[in-house]
GROMACS .gro file of C-alpha atoms in nm:
model
  476
    1MET     CA    1  -0.031   1.296   3.043
    2ARG     CA    2  -0.204   1.405   2.725
    3ARG     CA    3  -0.008   1.145   2.531
    4ARG     CA    4  -0.109   0.870   2.773
    5LEU     CA    5  -0.474   0.976   2.751
    6ALA     CA    6  -0.447   0.966   2.374
    7LEU     CA    7  -0.303   0.615   2.397
    8LEU     CA    8  -0.593   0.503   2.613
    9ALA     CA    9  -0.836   0.645   2.360
   10LEU     CA   10  -0.648   0.471   2.080
   11ALA     CA   11  -0.655   0.141   2.267
   12ALA     CA   12  -1.028   0.178   2.328
   13THR     CA   13  -1.088   0.249   1.962
   14PHE     CA   14  -0.873  -0.053   1.871
   15GLY     CA   15  -1.112  -0.265   2.074
   16ILE     CA   16  -1.402  -0.129   1.873
   17GLY     CA   17  -1.210  -0.183   1.548
   18GLY     CA   18  -1.128  -0.539   1.645
   19ALA     CA   19  -1.493  -0.610   1.713
   20PHE     CA   20  -1.628  -0.465   1.392
   21GLY     CA   21  -1.339  -0.527   1.153
   22SER     CA   22  -1.159  -0.289   0.917
   23ARG     CA   23  -1.014  -0.240   0.573
   24ASP     CA   24  -0.652  -0.159   0.620
   25LEU     CA   25  -0.354  -0.323   0.451
   26GLU     CA   26  -0.015  -0.190   0.350
   27ALA     CA   27   0.051  -0.119  -0.014
   28THR     CA   28   0.168  -0.420  -0.213
   29PRO     CA   29   0.259  -0.345  -0.579
   30LEU     CA   30   0.269  -0.721  -0.633
   31TYR     CA   31  -0.110  -0.734  -0.605
   32ALA     CA   32  -0.150  -0.464  -0.871
   33ALA     CA   33   0.077  -0.649  -1.113
   34ARG     CA   34  -0.080  -0.987  -1.042
   35SER     CA   35  -0.451  -0.901  -1.045
   36SER     CA   36  -0.466  -0.803  -1.413
   37ARG     CA   37  -0.517  -1.159  -1.533
   38THR     CA   38  -0.888  -1.165  -1.442
   39CYS     CA   39  -1.137  -0.887  -1.376
   40ASP     CA   40  -1.325  -1.072  -1.101
   41ASN     CA   41  -1.020  -1.045  -0.876
   42CYS     CA   42  -1.157  -0.707  -0.768
   43HIS     CA   43  -1.534  -0.715  -0.824
   44LEU     CA   44  -1.823  -0.936  -0.926
   45THR     CA   45  -1.849  -1.011  -1.294
   46PRO     CA   46  -2.144  -0.812  -1.434
   47ASN     CA   47  -2.378  -0.972  -1.684
   48GLU     CA   48  -2.362  -0.835  -2.041
   49TRP     CA   49  -2.112  -0.571  -1.935
   50VAL     CA   50  -2.020  -0.300  -2.187
   51ASP     CA   51  -1.708  -0.096  -2.119
   52PRO     CA   52  -1.797   0.269  -2.050
   53VAL     CA   53  -1.616   0.553  -2.222
   54LEU     CA   54  -1.259   0.608  -2.099
   55ALA     CA   55  -1.347   0.908  -1.881
   56GLU     CA   56  -1.592   0.696  -1.679
   57ARG     CA   57  -1.381   0.383  -1.629
   58LYS     CA   58  -1.256   0.284  -1.284
   59CYS     CA   59  -1.052  -0.007  -1.417
   60THR     CA   60  -0.685   0.058  -1.345
   61LEU     CA   61  -0.380  -0.122  -1.205
   62SER     CA   62  -0.271   0.192  -1.023
   63CYS     CA   63  -0.264   0.197  -0.642
   64GLN     CA   64  -0.590   0.392  -0.628
   65ALA     CA   65  -0.776   0.089  -0.761
   66CYS     CA   66  -0.763  -0.060  -0.411
   67HIS     CA   67  -0.667   0.217  -0.166
   68VAL     CA   68  -0.839   0.525  -0.029
   69ASP     CA   69  -0.507   0.709  -0.068
   70PRO     CA   70  -0.446   0.721  -0.446
   71ALA     CA   71  -0.069   0.690  -0.381
   72GLY     CA   72  -0.126   0.353  -0.210
   73GLY     CA   73  -0.086   0.224   0.142
   74GLY     CA   74  -0.327   0.200   0.431
   75MET     CA   75  -0.704   0.175   0.421
   76ARG     CA   76  -0.862   0.007   0.123
   77ASN     CA   77  -1.167   0.106  -0.078
   78ALA     CA   78  -1.444  -0.131  -0.192
   79SER     CA   79  -1.233  -0.289  -0.464
   80GLY     CA   80  -0.944  -0.347  -0.222
   81VAL     CA   81  -1.176  -0.499   0.038
   82PHE     CA   82  -1.326  -0.737  -0.217
   83PHE     CA   83  -0.977  -0.837  -0.338
   84GLY     CA   84  -0.870  -0.903   0.022
   85ARG     CA   85  -1.166  -1.134   0.076
   86ALA     CA   86  -1.186  -1.312  -0.259
   87THR     CA   87  -0.834  -1.343  -0.398
   88VAL     CA   88  -0.574  -1.304  -0.120
   89PRO     CA   89  -0.676  -1.569   0.140
   90ALA     CA   90  -0.680  -1.947   0.133
   91ILE     CA   91  -1.043  -1.937   0.251
   92ALA     CA   92  -1.243  -1.684   0.052
   93THR     CA   93  -1.536  -1.498   0.205
   94SER     CA   94  -1.633  -1.328  -0.122
   95PRO     CA   95  -1.681  -1.512  -0.453
   96ARG     CA   96  -1.346  -1.657  -0.561
   97PRO     CA   97  -1.225  -1.549  -0.911
   98THR     CA   98  -1.322  -1.820  -1.157
   99GLN     CA   99  -0.962  -1.881  -1.269
  100ASP     CA  100  -0.864  -1.958  -0.907
  101TRP     CA  101  -1.128  -2.221  -0.834
  102ASP     CA  102  -0.880  -2.507  -0.874
  103ARG     CA  103  -0.590  -2.343  -0.689
  104ASN     CA  104  -0.705  -2.419  -0.335
  105LEU     CA  105  -0.487  -2.594  -0.079
  106PRO     CA  106  -0.561  -2.969  -0.055
  107PHE     CA  107  -0.706  -2.951   0.296
  108VAL     CA  108  -0.916  -2.643   0.231
  109GLY     CA  109  -1.139  -2.805  -0.027
  110ARG     CA  110  -1.300  -2.671  -0.340
  111ARG     CA  111  -1.595  -2.492  -0.184
  112ASP     CA  112  -1.479  -2.192   0.014
  113ARG     CA  113  -1.711  -2.014   0.251
  114ALA     CA  114  -1.957  -1.780   0.077
  115THR     CA  115  -1.830  -1.881  -0.265
  116THR     CA  116  -2.063  -2.020  -0.529
  117TYR     CA  117  -1.909  -2.270  -0.772
  118SER     CA  118  -2.175  -2.285  -1.038
  119SER     CA  119  -2.296  -2.091  -1.340
  120ASP     CA  120  -2.523  -1.896  -1.104
  121LEU     CA  121  -2.258  -1.660  -0.968
  122PRO     CA  122  -2.381  -1.332  -0.814
  123LEU     CA  123  -2.382  -1.047  -1.064
  124GLY     CA  124  -2.344  -0.674  -1.025
  125PRO     CA  125  -2.514  -0.386  -1.208
  126ASN     CA  126  -2.446  -0.352  -1.581
  127ARG     CA  127  -2.524   0.020  -1.612
  128PHE     CA  128  -2.516   0.323  -1.390
  129GLU     CA  129  -2.895   0.339  -1.419
  130ASP     CA  130  -2.915   0.001  -1.240
  131VAL     CA  131  -2.708   0.111  -0.938
  132GLU     CA  132  -2.994   0.225  -0.713
  133SER     CA  133  -3.161  -0.116  -0.730
  134PHE     CA  134  -2.849  -0.263  -0.562
  135ARG     CA  135  -2.832   0.004  -0.290
  136ASP     CA  136  -2.965  -0.228  -0.018
  137SER     CA  137  -2.746  -0.525  -0.115
  138ALA     CA  138  -2.463  -0.428   0.127
  139ASN     CA  139  -2.424  -0.615   0.454
  140ASP     CA  140  -2.100  -0.460   0.565
  141ARG     CA  141  -1.955  -0.420   0.915
  142PHE     CA  142  -1.663  -0.223   0.774
  143GLY     CA  143  -1.837   0.080   0.622
  144TYR     CA  144  -2.144   0.268   0.733
  145GLY     CA  145  -2.402   0.484   0.558
  146SER     CA  146  -2.368   0.655   0.224
  147PRO     CA  147  -2.277   1.010   0.117
  148LEU     CA  148  -2.548   1.273   0.099
  149GLY     CA  149  -2.701   1.342  -0.239
  150ALA     CA  150  -2.732   1.135  -0.553
  151SER     CA  151  -2.475   0.872  -0.646
  152SER     CA  152  -2.192   0.966  -0.879
  153LYS     CA  153  -2.120   0.754  -1.187
  154TYR     CA  154  -1.750   0.794  -1.100
  155ALA     CA  155  -1.787   0.643  -0.752
  156PHE     CA  156  -1.770   0.270  -0.673
  157TRP     CA  157  -2.107   0.118  -0.765
  158PRO     CA  158  -2.318  -0.067  -0.508
  159GLY     CA  159  -2.368  -0.431  -0.598
  160ARG     CA  160  -2.043  -0.476  -0.790
  161TYR     CA  161  -1.854  -0.584  -0.475
  162GLY     CA  162  -2.094  -0.835  -0.325
  163ALA     CA  163  -2.195  -0.741   0.029
  164VAL     CA  164  -1.924  -0.474   0.060
  165ASN     CA  165  -2.052  -0.119   0.112
  166ALA     CA  166  -1.911   0.027  -0.208
  167ASP     CA  167  -1.929   0.395  -0.112
  168PRO     CA  168  -1.958   0.436   0.268
  169ALA     CA  169  -1.996   0.770   0.442
  170PHE     CA  170  -1.772   0.650   0.727
  171ALA     CA  171  -1.520   0.367   0.761
  172ILE     CA  172  -1.268   0.265   1.025
  173GLY     CA  173  -0.983   0.017   1.017
  174VAL     CA  174  -0.699  -0.137   1.216
  175ASP     CA  175  -0.357  -0.249   1.095
  176ALA     CA  176  -0.127  -0.418   1.348
  177ARG     CA  177   0.198  -0.611   1.310
  178ILE     CA  178   0.383  -0.811   1.575
  179ALA     CA  179   0.729  -0.932   1.476
  180PHE     CA  180   0.993  -1.183   1.584
  181LEU     CA  181   1.361  -1.137   1.500
  182SER     CA  182   1.607  -1.420   1.561
  183GLN     CA  183   1.891  -1.178   1.646
  184GLY     CA  184   1.842  -1.146   2.019
  185ALA     CA  185   1.521  -1.353   2.007
  186LEU     CA  186   1.320  -1.030   2.002
  187VAL     CA  187   0.942  -1.008   1.993
  188PHE     CA  188   0.838  -0.649   1.933
  189PRO     CA  189   0.552  -0.433   1.799
  190MET     CA  190   0.615  -0.320   1.441
  191GLN     CA  191   0.303  -0.125   1.357
  192PHE     CA  192  -0.029  -0.017   1.500
  193ASP     CA  193  -0.246   0.203   1.279
  194LEU     CA  194  -0.602   0.324   1.314
  195PRO     CA  195  -0.721   0.475   0.983
  196MET     CA  196  -1.053   0.657   0.955
  197ARG     CA  197  -1.235   0.787   0.651
  198LEU     CA  198  -1.521   1.041   0.643
  199HIS     CA  199  -1.699   1.073   0.308
  200PRO     CA  200  -1.992   1.307   0.381
  201VAL     CA  201  -2.075   1.398   0.020
  202GLU     CA  202  -1.974   1.263  -0.318
  203HIS     CA  203  -1.633   1.377  -0.445
  204LEU     CA  204  -1.504   1.472  -0.095
  205THR     CA  205  -1.320   1.252   0.158
  206VAL     CA  206  -1.143   1.348   0.480
  207PHE     CA  207  -0.887   1.086   0.578
  208ALA     CA  208  -0.668   1.042   0.888
  209ASN     CA  209  -0.444   0.751   0.978
  210THR     CA  210  -0.332   0.757   1.343
  211GLY     CA  211  -0.035   0.533   1.407
  212ALA     CA  212   0.207   0.417   1.674
  213ARG     CA  213   0.575   0.385   1.593
  214GLY     CA  214   0.718   0.037   1.646
  215ARG     CA  215   1.040  -0.024   1.840
  216ARG     CA  216   1.268  -0.328   1.835
  217SER     CA  217   1.356  -0.249   2.197
  218GLY     CA  218   1.006  -0.347   2.310
  219TYR     CA  219   0.654  -0.236   2.391
  220SER     CA  220   0.737   0.027   2.655
  221ASP     CA  221   0.974   0.215   2.423
  222ALA     CA  222   0.721   0.202   2.142
  223PHE     CA  223   0.444   0.358   2.350
  224ASP     CA  224   0.672   0.608   2.528
  225ASP     CA  225   0.796   0.750   2.197
  226ASP     CA  226   0.731   1.122   2.143
  227HIS     CA  227   0.564   1.039   1.813
  228THR     CA  228   0.324   0.777   1.949
  229PRO     CA  229   0.053   0.817   1.847
  230TYR     CA  230   0.072   1.059   1.554
  231PHE     CA  231  -0.091   1.134   1.221
  232ARG     CA  232   0.087   0.914   0.971
  233GLU     CA  233  -0.137   1.058   0.702
  234ALA     CA  234  -0.403   1.327   0.728
  235PHE     CA  235  -0.548   1.488   0.417
  236VAL     CA  236  -0.853   1.610   0.229
  237LEU     CA  237  -0.921   1.429  -0.097
  238LEU     CA  238  -1.124   1.554  -0.394
  239HIS     CA  239  -1.193   1.252  -0.614
  240GLU     CA  240  -1.457   1.060  -0.815
  241ALA     CA  241  -1.374   1.270  -1.120
  242PRO     CA  242  -1.339   1.184  -1.491
  243TYR     CA  243  -1.029   0.979  -1.579
  244GLN     CA  244  -0.997   0.897  -1.207
  245ALA     CA  245  -0.840   1.236  -1.146
  246TYR     CA  246  -0.793   1.359  -0.789
  247VAL     CA  247  -0.648   1.635  -0.572
  248LYS     CA  248  -0.503   1.558  -0.228
  249ALA     CA  249  -0.393   1.815   0.031
  250GLY     CA  250  -0.242   1.750   0.376
  251ARG     CA  251   0.025   1.523   0.529
  252PHE     CA  252   0.150   1.226   0.327
  253VAL     CA  253   0.459   1.045   0.197
  254PRO     CA  254   0.565   1.171  -0.150
  255ARG     CA  255   0.465   0.931  -0.426
  256PHE     CA  256   0.778   0.772  -0.564
  257GLY     CA  257   0.874   0.437  -0.716
  258LEU     CA  258   0.720   0.115  -0.587
  259ARG     CA  259   0.559   0.164  -0.247
  260LEU     CA  260   0.669  -0.167  -0.098
  261ASP     CA  261   0.522  -0.296   0.228
  262ASP     CA  262   0.874  -0.356   0.366
  263HIS     CA  263   0.997  -0.018   0.485
  264THR     CA  264   1.354  -0.151   0.535
  265MET     CA  265   1.416  -0.182   0.161
  266ARG     CA  266   1.700   0.046   0.061
  267THR     CA  267   1.501   0.192  -0.229
  268ARG     CA  268   1.284   0.343   0.046
  269ARG     CA  269   1.514   0.394   0.343
  270GLU     CA  270   1.812   0.545   0.157
  271PHE     CA  271   1.598   0.820   0.004
  272GLU     CA  272   1.398   0.940   0.308
  273LEU     CA  273   1.089   0.736   0.210
  274ASP     CA  274   1.083   0.497   0.506
  275GLY     CA  275   0.712   0.469   0.583
  276ALA     CA  276   0.783   0.386   0.949
  277LEU     CA  277   0.946   0.725   1.019
  278PRO     CA  278   0.752   1.047   1.092
  279GLU     CA  279   1.027   1.250   0.926
  280SER     CA  280   0.939   1.089   0.589
  281ARG     CA  281   0.609   1.278   0.595
  282VAL     CA  282   0.559   1.607   0.416
  283THR     CA  283   0.276   1.863   0.396
  284GLY     CA  284   0.157   1.962   0.052
  285VAL     CA  285  -0.071   1.910  -0.246
  286GLU     CA  286  -0.078   1.620  -0.490
  287ILE     CA  287  -0.273   1.594  -0.814
  288GLY     CA  288  -0.303   1.285  -1.029
  289ALA     CA  289  -0.506   1.065  -1.260
  290ALA     CA  290  -0.526   0.702  -1.375
  291PRO     CA  291  -0.717   0.680  -1.705
  292ASN     CA  292  -0.705   0.302  -1.742
  293TYR     CA  293  -0.342   0.211  -1.822
  294PRO     CA  294  -0.151   0.539  -1.773
  295VAL     CA  295  -0.082   0.662  -1.420
  296LEU     CA  296   0.053   1.004  -1.331
  297SER     CA  297   0.081   1.232  -1.031
  298PHE     CA  298   0.262   1.551  -0.935
  299SER     CA  299   0.306   1.704  -0.590
  300TRP     CA  300   0.451   2.014  -0.426
  301PHE     CA  301   0.525   2.016  -0.054
  302ARG     CA  302   0.699   2.163   0.249
  303MET     CA  303   0.879   1.954   0.508
  304ALA     CA  304   1.034   1.949   0.854
  305SER     CA  305   1.409   1.923   0.901
  306ARG     CA  306   1.556   1.583   0.825
  307THR     CA  307   1.691   1.570   1.180
  308ARG     CA  308   1.350   1.584   1.348
  309GLY     CA  309   1.005   1.441   1.306
  310PRO     CA  310   0.718   1.687   1.255
  311ASP     CA  311   0.468   1.751   1.532
  312SER     CA  312   0.243   1.451   1.592
  313TRP     CA  313  -0.083   1.634   1.526
  314ASP     CA  314   0.006   1.964   1.356
  315VAL     CA  315   0.022   1.877   0.987
  316PHE     CA  316   0.147   2.230   0.916
  317ASP     CA  317   0.461   2.184   1.127
  318VAL     CA  318   0.729   2.243   0.862
  319ASP     CA  319   1.067   2.416   0.842
  320ASP     CA  320   1.229   2.597   0.550
  321GLY     CA  321   1.254   2.302   0.315
  322LYS     CA  322   1.036   2.259   0.008
  323GLY     CA  323   1.017   2.001  -0.264
  324ALA     CA  324   0.829   1.839  -0.552
  325ALA     CA  325   0.769   1.489  -0.688
  326ALA     CA  326   0.653   1.338  -1.016
  327HIS     CA  327   0.537   0.983  -1.084
  328VAL     CA  328   0.452   0.867  -1.437
  329GLY     CA  329   0.400   0.518  -1.573
  330TRP     CA  330   0.203   0.272  -1.783
  331ARG     CA  331   0.041  -0.025  -1.608
  332ALA     CA  332  -0.062  -0.266  -1.881
  333LEU     CA  333  -0.228  -0.603  -1.819
  334GLY     CA  334   0.087  -0.814  -1.835
  335TRP     CA  335   0.356  -0.558  -1.750
  336SER     CA  336   0.420  -0.213  -1.611
  337ALA     CA  337   0.696   0.046  -1.646
  338GLY     CA  338   0.748   0.398  -1.525
  339GLY     CA  339   0.968   0.659  -1.368
  340SER     CA  340   0.967   0.890  -1.068
  341GLY     CA  341   1.150   1.205  -0.967
  342LEU     CA  342   1.185   1.367  -0.625
  343TRP     CA  343   1.348   1.703  -0.556
  344ARG     CA  344   1.414   1.863  -0.216
  345SER     CA  345   1.553   2.212  -0.153
  346ARG     CA  346   1.641   2.298   0.207
  347PRO     CA  347   1.919   2.451   0.418
  348LEU     CA  348   2.218   2.228   0.482
  349ALA     CA  349   2.139   2.222   0.855
  350GLU     CA  350   1.797   2.072   0.772
  351GLY     CA  351   1.934   1.797   0.548
  352GLY     CA  352   2.051   1.978   0.236
  353ASP     CA  353   1.938   1.952  -0.124
  354THR     CA  354   1.860   1.617  -0.286
  355THR     CA  355   1.759   1.501  -0.632
  356THR     CA  356   1.637   1.142  -0.670
  357TYR     CA  357   1.517   0.945  -0.971
  358ALA     CA  358   1.371   0.598  -1.016
  359LEU     CA  359   1.288   0.351  -1.290
  360TRP     CA  360   1.039   0.083  -1.188
  361GLY     CA  361   0.841  -0.195  -1.350
  362SER     CA  362   0.686  -0.540  -1.331
  363TRP     CA  363   0.627  -0.843  -1.550
  364ASN     CA  364   0.339  -1.084  -1.497
  365PRO     CA  365   0.369  -1.393  -1.721
  366TRP     CA  366   0.071  -1.534  -1.533
  367PHE     CA  367  -0.148  -1.301  -1.737
  368SER     CA  368  -0.088  -1.500  -2.056
  369HIS     CA  369   0.015  -1.838  -1.912
  370ARG     CA  370  -0.244  -1.972  -1.670
  371ASP     CA  371  -0.012  -2.245  -1.538
  372LEU     CA  372   0.272  -2.003  -1.461
  373PRO     CA  373   0.167  -1.808  -1.147
  374VAL     CA  374   0.490  -1.606  -1.133
  375THR     CA  375   0.531  -1.228  -1.105
  376VAL     CA  376   0.851  -1.020  -1.111
  377GLN     CA  377   0.892  -0.657  -1.004
  378GLY     CA  378   1.190  -0.428  -0.959
  379GLU     CA  379   1.320  -0.074  -0.912
  380LEU     CA  380   1.641   0.122  -0.973
  381ASP     CA  381   1.699   0.445  -0.774
  382TRP     CA  382   1.981   0.695  -0.792
  383GLY     CA  383   2.035   1.055  -0.687
  384ARG     CA  384   2.250   1.333  -0.545
  385PHE     CA  385   2.267   1.455  -0.187
  386GLN     CA  386   2.474   1.689   0.031
  387ARG     CA  387   2.706   1.568   0.301
  388ALA     CA  388   2.730   1.758   0.632
  389SER     CA  389   3.027   1.947   0.486
  390GLY     CA  390   2.814   2.075   0.200
  391ARG     CA  391   2.992   1.868  -0.063
  392GLU     CA  392   2.770   1.682  -0.306
  393SER     CA  393   2.785   1.309  -0.371
  394THR     CA  394   2.565   1.038  -0.524
  395LYS     CA  395   2.394   0.721  -0.406
  396LEU     CA  396   2.238   0.416  -0.570
  397ALA     CA  397   1.991   0.145  -0.470
  398THR     CA  398   1.820  -0.143  -0.651
  399TYR     CA  399   1.549  -0.394  -0.571
  400VAL     CA  400   1.415  -0.701  -0.753
  401GLU     CA  401   1.163  -0.961  -0.636
  402ALA     CA  402   1.016  -1.278  -0.786
  403ASP     CA  403   0.694  -1.430  -0.647
  404TRP     CA  404   0.522  -1.762  -0.704
  405LEU     CA  405   0.164  -1.819  -0.592
  406ALA     CA  406   0.191  -2.183  -0.483
  407ALA     CA  407  -0.180  -2.198  -0.393
  408ASN     CA  408  -0.456  -1.962  -0.292
  409GLY     CA  409  -0.329  -1.785   0.018
  410VAL     CA  410   0.032  -1.910  -0.011
  411ASN     CA  411   0.297  -1.688  -0.174
  412LEU     CA  412   0.665  -1.782  -0.203
  413LEU     CA  413   0.923  -1.515  -0.282
  414VAL     CA  414   1.292  -1.446  -0.332
  415ALA     CA  415   1.429  -1.092  -0.336
  416HIS     CA  416   1.753  -0.900  -0.363
  417ASP     CA  417   1.830  -0.540  -0.282
  418PHE     CA  418   2.155  -0.347  -0.314
  419ALA     CA  419   2.264  -0.010  -0.178
  420ASP     CA  420   2.566   0.213  -0.223
  421PRO     CA  421   2.487   0.505   0.012
  422ASP     CA  422   2.783   0.714  -0.106
  423ARG     CA  423   2.937   0.639  -0.444
  424GLU     CA  424   3.257   0.826  -0.354
  425VAL     CA  425   3.321   0.617  -0.042
  426ALA     CA  426   3.488   0.282  -0.100
  427ASP     CA  427   3.350  -0.042   0.044
  428ASP     CA  428   3.030   0.102   0.194
  429GLU     CA  429   2.794  -0.085  -0.039
  430SER     CA  430   2.608  -0.403   0.052
  431HIS     CA  431   2.375  -0.668  -0.081
  432ARG     CA  432   2.077  -0.823   0.096
  433VAL     CA  433   1.908  -1.142  -0.018
  434GLN     CA  434   1.598  -1.297   0.127
  435ALA     CA  435   1.360  -1.587   0.073
  436GLY     CA  436   1.028  -1.629   0.241
  437MET     CA  437   0.668  -1.741   0.253
  438GLN     CA  438   0.351  -1.542   0.312
  439ILE     CA  439   0.044  -1.733   0.428
  440THR     CA  440  -0.301  -1.575   0.450
  441PRO     CA  441  -0.534  -1.846   0.578
  442TYR     CA  442  -0.835  -1.618   0.622
  443PRO     CA  443  -0.910  -1.252   0.538
  444GLY     CA  444  -0.745  -1.030   0.796
  445PHE     CA  445  -0.456  -1.255   0.902
  446THR     CA  446  -0.120  -1.292   0.727
  447LEU     CA  447   0.186  -1.473   0.858
  448ASP     CA  448   0.506  -1.364   0.684
  449GLY     CA  449   0.835  -1.548   0.746
  450ARG     CA  450   1.168  -1.466   0.579
  451ILE     CA  451   1.532  -1.568   0.599
  452ARG     CA  452   1.746  -1.262   0.525
  453ALA     CA  453   2.119  -1.227   0.473
  454LEU     CA  454   2.310  -0.895   0.465
  455ILE     CA  455   2.634  -0.914   0.267
  456PRO     CA  456   2.861  -0.607   0.298
  457LEU     CA  457   3.133  -0.569   0.036
  458GLY     CA  458   3.501  -0.480   0.050
  459ALA     CA  459   3.666  -0.415   0.385
  460ALA     CA  460   3.335  -0.462   0.566
  461SER     CA  461   3.271  -0.809   0.421
  462GLU     CA  462   3.343  -0.976   0.755
  463GLY     CA  463   3.028  -0.813   0.890
  464SER     CA  464   2.797  -1.045   0.700
  465SER     CA  465   2.493  -1.154   0.898
  466ALA     CA  466   2.175  -1.352   0.861
  467ASP     CA  467   1.849  -1.359   1.051
  468LEU     CA  468   1.503  -1.508   1.061
  469PHE     CA  469   1.224  -1.252   1.054
  470VAL     CA  470   0.860  -1.346   1.120
  471GLN     CA  471   0.563  -1.116   1.151
  472LEU     CA  472   0.196  -1.160   1.219
  473HIS     CA  473  -0.006  -0.902   1.031
  474VAL     CA  474  -0.363  -0.842   1.147
  475TRP     CA  475  -0.555  -0.620   0.911
  476ARG     CA  476  -0.910  -0.640   1.032
   0.00000   0.00000   0.00000
């Protein structure tokens, strides 16, 4: 009964969120790699701007440039909201980046809504001393109020993001996905998240993302699940510090590799990083920083047994396992490269010990060639794990993706991922290839369609299969 009451409350809140809009969107490393080519992807271009000293810069291609959670995923901050309105859709509702003015679809036209195509573009503050004069410029249904006390020079500045409330005291969002799968002609709920952010004073944020777990078997199974709803993430964040340093404590997914928005990728699923599963969550502390190009974070955590999901609401529900993660990289303007490590120590009955490593990176030729809107990203993961017998073995997974922005709001992609879940077992590896199109006609609505083919190797090669996967993503 309590679960059903919670569902009713969640549904009621969803109605409010749908009416007032939100800021939530899954992490997409592609956006980070692609946005470097022009600064006004993420904010208005200030007049006579002078770069501040390194400790005060908020310019970074790390996930925290656009997300409330510095590790990426979920609710977006002011920069992410602006990017979602100005750069992602076919019809922009914030000023379109100047380099994208001529990339509109033929039937959309040159002049997008709320976009000025003249030399008189709106400008943001040039100095921290000018911030207060832009305080009343926000007209934002997504964020409300402002933190108590004076503004921090390390926070997002009012006026640099158009009408977006740059530093709200409270924000709410909704992220929902409905999917169609050709195998069985299934229409099913994939995701339903309700993130909330409370930012009562500068440097302190309390964040909780309440989510429902999608089921291919249908709506009733999704909402009757023991972990629906539950805290996907719930943490306290100390931030707005020099060099974009932060400390996060609570429930989260360990930061590792590329946090792709497709949780079925084997670089995520094979290493207990499937964002759709409660058992991927841990409870711990993460510290990190992103001083312009470098990005680094370290975390220590406890976790529940691999065979069970933690309690829906008790973020301290853990068993005997403990672990740590490290994520270090360099995100330059035209490329990125880095590595991650993840270590788990736990009794064999709870999943056993694992060590996992990753090399990841991206290349964005669009940065230097304006007529080549192509971006490539990839990841290589490998590690050791314990079988149920206690014997150790190794596994391997890879992922590579190439994207072409055909026009504003239209992205074409091809991707390949490979997995060998046990290197000592013959013929258990498989390839998966996919090609698709993502269309975002207007901020808050994305239609993603892909043709996918799974190609097992060896004795299992007769099990090859293909499907059509389509999802409607509503992120208002």
